[in-house]
């Protein structure tokens, strides 16, 4: 249940608030670098993806909080992530 867990309702609401903040700030985002976990990909897409659709997204293992044995820190295989997130560069 917690393996590569998606955002919950509260997380999606936080993304809405972040997206509005990004739009209000007027910052020029050139690229979004994100962890390859589903919840972080969702966060990037729901906040930066809507606020800055021109900015490419790159997934990097180096952005993960930590890589350990805990179930909540596991992620889906890259092949599945590529299928589910075609606009994200996983190379």
PDB file of N, CA, C and O in Angstrom, residues 29-62:
ATOM      1  N   UNK A  29      10.918  29.551 -14.540  1.00  0.00           N
ATOM      2  CA  UNK A  29      11.454  28.214 -14.289  1.00  0.00           C
ATOM      3  C   UNK A  29      12.005  27.656 -15.593  1.00  0.00           C
ATOM      4  O   UNK A  29      11.289  27.553 -16.586  1.00  0.00           O
ATOM      5  N   UNK A  30      13.287  27.305 -15.587  1.00  0.00           N
ATOM      6  CA  UNK A  30      13.928  26.785 -16.797  1.00  0.00           C
ATOM      7  C   UNK A  30      13.838  25.272 -16.900  1.00  0.00           C
ATOM      8  O   UNK A  30      13.740  24.719 -17.987  1.00  0.00           O
ATOM      9  N   UNK A  31      13.909  24.587 -15.760  1.00  0.00           N
ATOM     10  CA  UNK A  31      13.830  23.126 -15.730  1.00  0.00           C
ATOM     11  C   UNK A  31      13.369  22.697 -14.337  1.00  0.00           C
ATOM     12  O   UNK A  31      13.672  23.362 -13.351  1.00  0.00           O
ATOM     13  N   UNK A  32      12.634  21.603 -14.287  1.00  0.00           N
ATOM     14  CA  UNK A  32      12.189  21.043 -13.010  1.00  0.00           C
ATOM     15  C   UNK A  32      12.883  19.691 -12.854  1.00  0.00           C
ATOM     16  O   UNK A  32      12.712  18.797 -13.690  1.00  0.00           O
ATOM     17  N   UNK A  33      13.691  19.555 -11.808  1.00  0.00           N
ATOM     18  CA  UNK A  33      14.389  18.299 -11.525  1.00  0.00           C
ATOM     19  C   UNK A  33      13.693  17.673 -10.327  1.00  0.00           C
ATOM     20  O   UNK A  33      13.490  18.324  -9.300  1.00  0.00           O
ATOM     21  N   UNK A  34      13.318  16.417 -10.473  1.00  0.00           N
ATOM     22  CA  UNK A  34      12.460  15.774  -9.486  1.00  0.00           C
ATOM     23  C   UNK A  34      12.920  14.340  -9.225  1.00  0.00           C
ATOM     24  O   UNK A  34      13.548  13.716 -10.075  1.00  0.00           O
ATOM     25  N   UNK A  35      12.602  13.854  -8.069  1.00  0.00           N
ATOM     26  CA  UNK A  35      12.846  12.458  -7.722  1.00  0.00           C
ATOM     27  C   UNK A  35      11.926  11.559  -8.559  1.00  0.00           C
ATOM     28  O   UNK A  35      10.836  11.973  -8.933  1.00  0.00           O
ATOM     29  N   UNK A  36      12.327  10.313  -8.846  1.00  0.00           N
ATOM     30  CA  UNK A  36      11.477   9.420  -9.621  1.00  0.00           C
ATOM     31  C   UNK A  36      10.412   8.682  -8.806  1.00  0.00           C
ATOM     32  O   UNK A  36       9.953   7.623  -9.200  1.00  0.00           O
ATOM     33  N   UNK A  37      10.034   9.217  -7.676  1.00  0.00           N
ATOM     34  CA  UNK A  37       8.928   8.635  -6.905  1.00  0.00           C
ATOM     35  C   UNK A  37       7.607   9.199  -7.427  1.00  0.00           C
ATOM     36  O   UNK A  37       7.527  10.376  -7.798  1.00  0.00           O
ATOM     37  N   UNK A  38       6.580   8.387  -7.442  1.00  0.00           N
ATOM     38  CA  UNK A  38       5.288   8.813  -7.983  1.00  0.00           C
ATOM     39  C   UNK A  38       4.783  10.084  -7.326  1.00  0.00           C
ATOM     40  O   UNK A  38       4.338  11.014  -8.000  1.00  0.00           O
ATOM     41  N   UNK A  39       4.863  10.176  -6.013  1.00  0.00           N
ATOM     42  CA  UNK A  39       4.320  11.365  -5.329  1.00  0.00           C
ATOM     43  C   UNK A  39       5.095  12.635  -5.687  1.00  0.00           C
ATOM     44  O   UNK A  39       4.523  13.717  -5.753  1.00  0.00           O
ATOM     45  N   UNK A  40       6.394  12.508  -5.960  1.00  0.00           N
ATOM     46  CA  UNK A  40       7.152  13.703  -6.335  1.00  0.00           C
ATOM     47  C   UNK A  40       6.901  14.068  -7.801  1.00  0.00           C
ATOM     48  O   UNK A  40       6.861  15.246  -8.144  1.00  0.00           O
ATOM     49  N   UNK A  41       6.697  13.057  -8.644  1.00  0.00           N
ATOM     50  CA  UNK A  41       6.328  13.330 -10.029  1.00  0.00           C
ATOM     51  C   UNK A  41       4.965  14.015 -10.080  1.00  0.00           C
ATOM     52  O   UNK A  41       4.758  14.956 -10.848  1.00  0.00           O
ATOM     53  N   UNK A  42       4.040  13.554  -9.252  1.00  0.00           N
ATOM     54  CA  UNK A  42       2.724  14.195  -9.179  1.00  0.00           C
ATOM     55  C   UNK A  42       2.850  15.634  -8.694  1.00  0.00           C
ATOM     56  O   UNK A  42       2.203  16.534  -9.232  1.00  0.00           O
ATOM     57  N   UNK A  43       3.656  15.847  -7.673  1.00  0.00           N
ATOM     58  CA  UNK A  43       3.851  17.199  -7.144  1.00  0.00           C
ATOM     59  C   UNK A  43       4.393  18.121  -8.231  1.00  0.00           C
ATOM     60  O   UNK A  43       3.899  19.233  -8.421  1.00  0.00           O
ATOM     61  N   UNK A  44       5.391  17.654  -8.958  1.00  0.00           N
ATOM     62  CA  UNK A  44       5.984  18.468 -10.025  1.00  0.00           C
ATOM     63  C   UNK A  44       4.960  18.769 -11.116  1.00  0.00           C
ATOM     64  O   UNK A  44       4.840  19.902 -11.579  1.00  0.00           O
ATOM     65  N   UNK A  45       4.214  17.747 -11.528  1.00  0.00           N
ATOM     66  CA  UNK A  45       3.243  17.936 -12.602  1.00  0.00           C
ATOM     67  C   UNK A  45       2.093  18.841 -12.178  1.00  0.00           C
ATOM     68  O   UNK A  45       1.668  19.711 -12.946  1.00  0.00           O
ATOM     69  N   UNK A  46       1.590  18.658 -10.966  1.00  0.00           N
ATOM     70  CA  UNK A  46       0.442  19.434 -10.509  1.00  0.00           C
ATOM     71  C   UNK A  46       0.800  20.870 -10.122  1.00  0.00           C
ATOM     72  O   UNK A  46      -0.070  21.733 -10.132  1.00  0.00           O
ATOM     73  N   UNK A  47       2.030  21.122  -9.796  1.00  0.00           N
ATOM     74  CA  UNK A  47       2.407  22.484  -9.410  1.00  0.00           C
ATOM     75  C   UNK A  47       3.202  23.155 -10.524  1.00  0.00           C
ATOM     76  O   UNK A  47       2.696  24.042 -11.208  1.00  0.00           O
ATOM     77  N   UNK A  48       4.408  22.698 -10.781  1.00  0.00           N
ATOM     78  CA  UNK A  48       5.234  23.317 -11.820  1.00  0.00           C
ATOM     79  C   UNK A  48       4.698  23.045 -13.221  1.00  0.00           C
ATOM     80  O   UNK A  48       4.762  23.894 -14.090  1.00  0.00           O
ATOM     81  N   UNK A  49       4.188  21.845 -13.464  1.00  0.00           N
ATOM     82  CA  UNK A  49       3.691  21.494 -14.783  1.00  0.00           C
ATOM     83  C   UNK A  49       2.551  22.376 -15.242  1.00  0.00           C
ATOM     84  O   UNK A  49       2.448  22.725 -16.412  1.00  0.00           O
ATOM     85  N   UNK A  50       1.693  22.760 -14.316  1.00  0.00           N
ATOM     86  CA  UNK A  50       0.573  23.641 -14.659  1.00  0.00           C
ATOM     87  C   UNK A  50       0.998  25.101 -14.666  1.00  0.00           C
ATOM     88  O   UNK A  50       0.529  25.883 -15.485  1.00  0.00           O
ATOM     89  N   UNK A  51       1.899  25.472 -13.784  1.00  0.00           N
ATOM     90  CA  UNK A  51       2.335  26.872 -13.690  1.00  0.00           C
ATOM     91  C   UNK A  51       3.377  27.219 -14.748  1.00  0.00           C
ATOM     92  O   UNK A  51       3.440  28.351 -15.216  1.00  0.00           O
ATOM     93  N   UNK A  52       4.196  26.252 -15.128  1.00  0.00           N
ATOM     94  CA  UNK A  52       5.307  26.484 -16.069  1.00  0.00           C
ATOM     95  C   UNK A  52       5.356  25.349 -17.090  1.00  0.00           C
ATOM     96  O   UNK A  52       6.314  24.569 -17.109  1.00  0.00           O
ATOM     97  N   UNK A  53       4.350  25.224 -17.934  1.00  0.00           N
ATOM     98  CA  UNK A  53       4.292  24.070 -18.837  1.00  0.00           C
ATOM     99  C   UNK A  53       5.444  23.986 -19.832  1.00  0.00           C
ATOM    100  O   UNK A  53       5.719  22.911 -20.357  1.00  0.00           O
ATOM    101  N   UNK A  54       6.146  25.077 -20.070  1.00  0.00           N
ATOM    102  CA  UNK A  54       7.268  25.069 -21.008  1.00  0.00           C
ATOM    103  C   UNK A  54       8.530  24.485 -20.389  1.00  0.00           C
ATOM    104  O   UNK A  54       9.457  24.118 -21.110  1.00  0.00           O
ATOM    105  N   UNK A  55       8.602  24.401 -19.070  1.00  0.00           N
ATOM    106  CA  UNK A  55       9.813  23.911 -18.395  1.00  0.00           C
ATOM    107  C   UNK A  55       9.890  22.389 -18.502  1.00  0.00           C
ATOM    108  O   UNK A  55       8.963  21.692 -18.092  1.00  0.00           O
ATOM    109  N   UNK A  56      10.981  21.849 -19.038  1.00  0.00           N
ATOM    110  CA  UNK A  56      11.122  20.393 -19.093  1.00  0.00           C
ATOM    111  C   UNK A  56      11.290  19.811 -17.695  1.00  0.00           C
ATOM    112  O   UNK A  56      11.776  20.484 -16.782  1.00  0.00           O
ATOM    113  N   UNK A  57      10.869  18.548 -17.537  1.00  0.00           N
ATOM    114  CA  UNK A  57      11.015  17.849 -16.257  1.00  0.00           C
ATOM    115  C   UNK A  57      12.001  16.707 -16.425  1.00  0.00           C
ATOM    116  O   UNK A  57      11.922  15.942 -17.385  1.00  0.00           O
ATOM    117  N   UNK A  58      12.912  16.613 -15.462  1.00  0.00           N
ATOM    118  CA  UNK A  58      13.943  15.578 -15.463  1.00  0.00           C
ATOM    119  C   UNK A  58      13.865  14.836 -14.131  1.00  0.00           C
ATOM    120  O   UNK A  58      13.878  15.466 -13.065  1.00  0.00           O
ATOM    121  N   UNK A  59      13.769  13.515 -14.190  1.00  0.00           N
ATOM    122  CA  UNK A  59      13.758  12.696 -12.973  1.00  0.00           C
ATOM    123  C   UNK A  59      15.173  12.216 -12.691  1.00  0.00           C
ATOM    124  O   UNK A  59      15.860  11.731 -13.584  1.00  0.00           O
ATOM    125  N   UNK A  60      15.598  12.347 -11.440  1.00  0.00           N
ATOM    126  CA  UNK A  60      16.952  11.960 -11.055  1.00  0.00           C
ATOM    127  C   UNK A  60      16.938  11.231  -9.718  1.00  0.00           C
ATOM    128  O   UNK A  60      16.350  11.714  -8.746  1.00  0.00           O
ATOM    129  N   UNK A  61      17.599  10.080  -9.682  1.00  0.00           N
ATOM    130  CA  UNK A  61      17.726   9.326  -8.427  1.00  0.00           C
ATOM    131  C   UNK A  61      18.405  10.168  -7.346  1.00  0.00           C
ATOM    132  O   UNK A  61      18.152   9.991  -6.165  1.00  0.00           O
ATOM    133  N   UNK A  62      19.269  11.081  -7.751  1.00  0.00           N
ATOM    134  CA  UNK A  62      19.983  11.922  -6.793  1.00  0.00           C
ATOM    135  C   UNK A  62      19.081  12.854  -6.010  1.00  0.00           C
ATOM    136  O   UNK A  62      19.507  13.425  -5.011  1.00  0.00           O
TER     137      UNK A  62
END
